[in-house]
PDB file of C-alpha atoms and ligand atoms in Angstrom:
ATOM      1  CA  UNK A   1       0.000   0.000   0.000  1.00  0.00           C
ATOM      2  CA  UNK A   2       0.973   3.651   0.003  1.00  0.00           C
ATOM      3  CA  UNK A   3      -0.071   6.955   1.449  1.00  0.00           C
ATOM      4  CA  UNK A   4      -2.576   9.093  -0.438  1.00  0.00           C
ATOM      5  CA  UNK A   5      -3.232  12.843  -0.646  1.00  0.00           C
ATOM      6  CA  UNK A   6      -6.961  13.549  -0.447  1.00  0.00           C
ATOM      7  CA  UNK A   7      -9.398  16.390  -0.983  1.00  0.00           C
ATOM      8  CA  UNK A   8      -8.423  18.805   1.821  1.00  0.00           C
ATOM      9  CA  UNK A   9      -5.189  19.576  -0.084  1.00  0.00           C
ATOM     10  CA  UNK A  10      -7.103  21.173  -2.983  1.00  0.00           C
ATOM     11  CA  UNK A  11      -6.470  24.918  -3.168  1.00  0.00           C
ATOM     12  CA  UNK A  12      -4.323  24.776  -0.010  1.00  0.00           C
ATOM     13  CA  UNK A  13      -1.106  22.975  -1.019  1.00  0.00           C
ATOM     14  CA  UNK A  14       0.863  23.837   2.107  1.00  0.00           C
ATOM     15  CA  UNK A  15       3.760  21.560   1.020  1.00  0.00           C
ATOM     16  CA  UNK A  16       4.941  20.846   4.594  1.00  0.00           C
ATOM     17  CA  UNK A  17       4.501  17.182   3.696  1.00  0.00           C
ATOM     18  CA  UNK A  18       7.262  17.080   1.096  1.00  0.00           C
ATOM     19  CA  UNK A  19      10.027  18.117   3.476  1.00  0.00           C
ATOM     20  CA  UNK A  20       9.418  15.041   5.661  1.00  0.00           C
ATOM     21  CA  UNK A  21       9.531  12.455   2.911  1.00  0.00           C
ATOM     22  CA  UNK A  22      12.731  10.344   2.999  1.00  0.00           C
ATOM     23  CA  UNK A  23      12.309   9.370  -0.637  1.00  0.00           C
ATOM     24  CA  UNK A  24      10.954  11.287  -3.648  1.00  0.00           C
ATOM     25  CA  UNK A  25       7.223  10.610  -3.691  1.00  0.00           C
ATOM     26  CA  UNK A  26       5.470  13.919  -4.163  1.00  0.00           C
ATOM     27  CA  UNK A  27       4.415  15.447  -7.471  1.00  0.00           C
ATOM     28  CA  UNK A  28       2.909  18.890  -7.869  1.00  0.00           C
ATOM     29  CA  UNK A  29      -0.228  19.971  -9.676  1.00  0.00           C
ATOM     30  CA  UNK A  30      -1.523  23.506  -9.967  1.00  0.00           C
ATOM     31  CA  UNK A  31      -3.538  23.285  -6.744  1.00  0.00           C
ATOM     32  CA  UNK A  32      -2.837  19.815  -5.314  1.00  0.00           C
ATOM     33  CA  UNK A  33      -0.041  17.357  -4.592  1.00  0.00           C
ATOM     34  CA  UNK A  34      -0.043  13.611  -5.162  1.00  0.00           C
ATOM     35  CA  UNK A  35       2.071  10.727  -3.870  1.00  0.00           C
ATOM     36  CA  UNK A  36       3.482   8.161  -6.270  1.00  0.00           C
ATOM     37  CA  UNK A  37       2.367   4.821  -4.805  1.00  0.00           C
ATOM     38  CA  UNK A  38       5.280   3.056  -6.488  1.00  0.00           C
ATOM     39  CA  UNK A  39       7.821   5.186  -4.611  1.00  0.00           C
ATOM     40  CA  UNK A  40       6.128   5.542  -1.197  1.00  0.00           C
ATOM     41  CA  UNK A  41       7.736   3.375   1.510  1.00  0.00           C
ATOM     42  CA  UNK A  42       4.777   3.722   3.900  1.00  0.00           C
ATOM     43  CA  UNK A  43       6.722   5.549   6.601  1.00  0.00           C
ATOM     44  CA  UNK A  44       3.869   7.903   7.534  1.00  0.00           C
ATOM     45  CA  UNK A  45       6.162  10.875   8.137  1.00  0.00           C
ATOM     46  CA  UNK A  46       4.119  13.157   5.867  1.00  0.00           C
ATOM     47  CA  UNK A  47       0.828  12.764   7.756  1.00  0.00           C
ATOM     48  CA  UNK A  48       1.208  14.956  10.835  1.00  0.00           C
ATOM     49  CA  UNK A  49       2.907  17.937   9.133  1.00  0.00           C
ATOM     50  CA  UNK A  50      -0.134  18.569   6.896  1.00  0.00           C
ATOM     51  CA  UNK A  51      -2.123  21.439   8.466  1.00  0.00           C
ATOM     52  CA  UNK A  52      -5.359  20.271   6.831  1.00  0.00           C
ATOM     53  CA  UNK A  53      -4.988  16.517   7.498  1.00  0.00           C
ATOM     54  CA  UNK A  54      -5.120  15.581   3.834  1.00  0.00           C
ATOM     55  CA  UNK A  55      -2.898  12.471   3.914  1.00  0.00           C
ATOM     56  CA  UNK A  56      -4.049   8.937   4.786  1.00  0.00           C
ATOM     57  CA  UNK A  57      -2.702   5.438   4.328  1.00  0.00           C
ATOM     58  CA  UNK A  58      -4.530   3.893   1.372  1.00  0.00           C
ATOM     59  CA  UNK A  59      -6.348   1.401   3.566  1.00  0.00           C
ATOM     60  CA  UNK A  60      -7.737   4.226   5.735  1.00  0.00           C
ATOM     61  CA  UNK A  61      -8.827   6.727   3.065  1.00  0.00           C
ATOM     62  CA  UNK A  62     -12.398   7.806   3.949  1.00  0.00           C
ATOM     63  CA  UNK A  63     -15.059   6.269   1.698  1.00  0.00           C
ATOM     64  CA  UNK A  64     -16.012   9.614   0.168  1.00  0.00           C
ATOM     65  CA  UNK A  65     -12.430  10.111  -1.045  1.00  0.00           C
ATOM     66  CA  UNK A  66     -11.654   6.671  -2.470  1.00  0.00           C
ATOM     67  CA  UNK A  67     -11.229   8.113  -5.970  1.00  0.00           C
ATOM     68  CA  UNK A  68      -8.129   9.961  -4.761  1.00  0.00           C
ATOM     69  CA  UNK A  69      -6.241   6.660  -4.645  1.00  0.00           C
ATOM     70  CA  UNK A  70      -6.442   6.459  -8.445  1.00  0.00           C
ATOM     71  CA  UNK A  71      -5.872  10.205  -8.864  1.00  0.00           C
ATOM     72  CA  UNK A  72      -2.600   9.996  -6.924  1.00  0.00           C
ATOM     73  CA  UNK A  73      -1.408   7.111  -9.072  1.00  0.00           C
ATOM     74  CA  UNK A  74      -2.405   8.815 -12.338  1.00  0.00           C
ATOM     75  CA  UNK A  75      -1.066  12.299 -11.717  1.00  0.00           C
ATOM     76  CA  UNK A  76       2.176  11.074 -10.163  1.00  0.00           C
ATOM     77  CA  UNK A  77       3.005  10.004 -13.727  1.00  0.00           C
ATOM     78  CA  UNK A  78       2.077  13.378 -15.225  1.00  0.00           C
ATOM     79  CA  UNK A  79       3.178  16.070 -12.740  1.00  0.00           C
ATOM     80  CA  UNK A  80       6.743  17.143 -11.798  1.00  0.00           C
ATOM     81  CA  UNK A  81       8.507  16.087  -8.609  1.00  0.00           C
ATOM     82  CA  UNK A  82       8.528  18.372  -5.599  1.00  0.00           C
ATOM     83  CA  UNK A  83      10.920  17.932  -2.661  1.00  0.00           C
ATOM     84  CA  UNK A  84      11.187  21.494  -1.368  1.00  0.00           C
ATOM     85  CA  UNK A  85       8.625  23.489   0.563  1.00  0.00           C
ATOM     86  CA  UNK A  86       7.106  26.532  -1.094  1.00  0.00           C
ATOM     87  CA  UNK A  87       4.478  29.035   0.015  1.00  0.00           C
ATOM     88  CA  UNK A  88       0.930  27.688   0.260  1.00  0.00           C
ATOM     89  CA  UNK A  89      -1.582  28.971  -2.249  1.00  0.00           C
ATOM     90  CA  UNK A  90      -2.751  32.507  -1.363  1.00  0.00           C
ATOM     91  CA  UNK A  91      -6.313  31.234  -0.885  1.00  0.00           C
ATOM     92  CA  UNK A  92      -5.244  28.369   1.417  1.00  0.00           C
ATOM     93  CA  UNK A  93      -6.790  29.936   4.508  1.00  0.00           C
ATOM     94  CA  UNK A  94     -10.142  30.432   2.831  1.00  0.00           C
ATOM     95  CA  UNK A  95     -10.274  26.867   1.510  1.00  0.00           C
ATOM     96  CA  UNK A  96      -8.929  24.944   4.505  1.00  0.00           C
ATOM     97  CA  UNK A  97     -12.384  24.248   5.917  1.00  0.00           C
ATOM     98  CA  UNK A  98     -14.388  24.021   2.673  1.00  0.00           C
ATOM     99  CA  UNK A  99     -15.944  20.529   2.857  1.00  0.00           C
ATOM    100  CA  UNK A 100     -16.514  19.827  -0.868  1.00  0.00           C
ATOM    101  CA  UNK A 101     -13.631  20.776  -3.163  1.00  0.00           C
ATOM    102  CA  UNK A 102     -13.562  17.929  -5.669  1.00  0.00           C
ATOM    103  CA  UNK A 103     -14.863  20.084  -8.547  1.00  0.00           C
ATOM    104  CA  UNK A 104     -11.982  22.497  -7.963  1.00  0.00           C
ATOM    105  CA  UNK A 105      -9.331  19.825  -8.639  1.00  0.00           C
ATOM    106  CA  UNK A 106      -7.051  21.242 -11.337  1.00  0.00           C
ATOM    107  CA  UNK A 107      -5.450  18.664 -13.646  1.00  0.00           C
ATOM    108  CA  UNK A 108      -2.781  21.142 -14.813  1.00  0.00           C
ATOM    109  CA  UNK A 109       0.785  20.466 -13.642  1.00  0.00           C
ATOM    110  CA  UNK A 110       2.531  22.638 -11.086  1.00  0.00           C
ATOM    111  CA  UNK A 111       6.110  23.801 -11.449  1.00  0.00           C
ATOM    112  CA  UNK A 112       7.640  21.300  -9.008  1.00  0.00           C
ATOM    113  CA  UNK A 113      11.148  21.978  -7.761  1.00  0.00           C
ATOM    114  CA  UNK A 114      11.793  24.162 -10.801  1.00  0.00           C
ATOM    115  CA  UNK A 115       9.688  27.020  -9.524  1.00  0.00           C
TER     116      UNK A 115
HETATM  117 FE1  SF4 B 201       6.945   9.877   1.695  1.00  0.00          FE
HETATM  118 FE2  SF4 B 201       6.622   8.358   3.887  1.00  0.00          FE
HETATM  119 FE3  SF4 B 201       4.666  10.019   3.101  1.00  0.00          FE
HETATM  120 FE4  SF4 B 201       5.221   7.834   1.668  1.00  0.00          FE
HETATM  121  S1  SF4 B 201       4.415   7.875   3.776  1.00  0.00           S
HETATM  122  S2  SF4 B 201       4.862   9.896   0.860  1.00  0.00           S
HETATM  123  S3  SF4 B 201       7.462   7.682   1.914  1.00  0.00           S
HETATM  124  S4  SF4 B 201       6.721  10.622   3.841  1.00  0.00           S
HETATM  125 FE1  F3S B 202      -1.353  19.333   0.550  1.00  0.00          FE
HETATM  126 FE2  F3S B 202      -1.102  19.068   3.151  1.00  0.00          FE
HETATM  127 FE3  F3S B 202       0.931  18.553   1.638  1.00  0.00          FE
HETATM  128  S1  F3S B 202      -2.228  20.678   2.088  1.00  0.00           S
HETATM  129  S2  F3S B 202       0.677  19.935  -0.074  1.00  0.00           S
HETATM  130  S3  F3S B 202      -0.973  17.439   1.628  1.00  0.00           S
HETATM  131  S4  F3S B 202       0.988  19.588   3.579  1.00  0.00           S
END
C-alpha cells in the first residue's frame, strides 16, 4: 500500500509534507499534490505535518475520497517532482475548511522543484 493525498489539499497545497519524505514521492499539480504509490515506503512521516490533514494510508482513506487513490497514481506520472517546501496557495486559509472541493481539482501540472 501507500499513502494518499486527499481532498483537503485542494487549493491549499501547504507543502509541509514534502520536506518530511525520505524518498521522492510527491508530485505537484496547480492546486494539489499527489504521492506516487510506487515510490512511497509507507513511513507515515508526511501525515502529521499537513495542516489540513489531507494524507491517509490507502487502507484508511475515507469512503467519500476513495477516488483519490487512483488520482494519486495517475497524476504522479504526469506532474513534476517536488521535494522542497514553497508558500501555500494565497487562498489556502479560505479553503482549509471548505468541505466539498472535488470540482476544484485542477489537472494542470505545477512547477515542481523548478519554480
Ligand atoms: Fe513519503 Fe513516507 Fe509520506 Fe510515503 S508515507 S509519501 S514515503 S513521507
Ligand atoms: Fe497538501 Fe497538506 Fe501537503 S495541504 S501539499 S498534503 S501539507
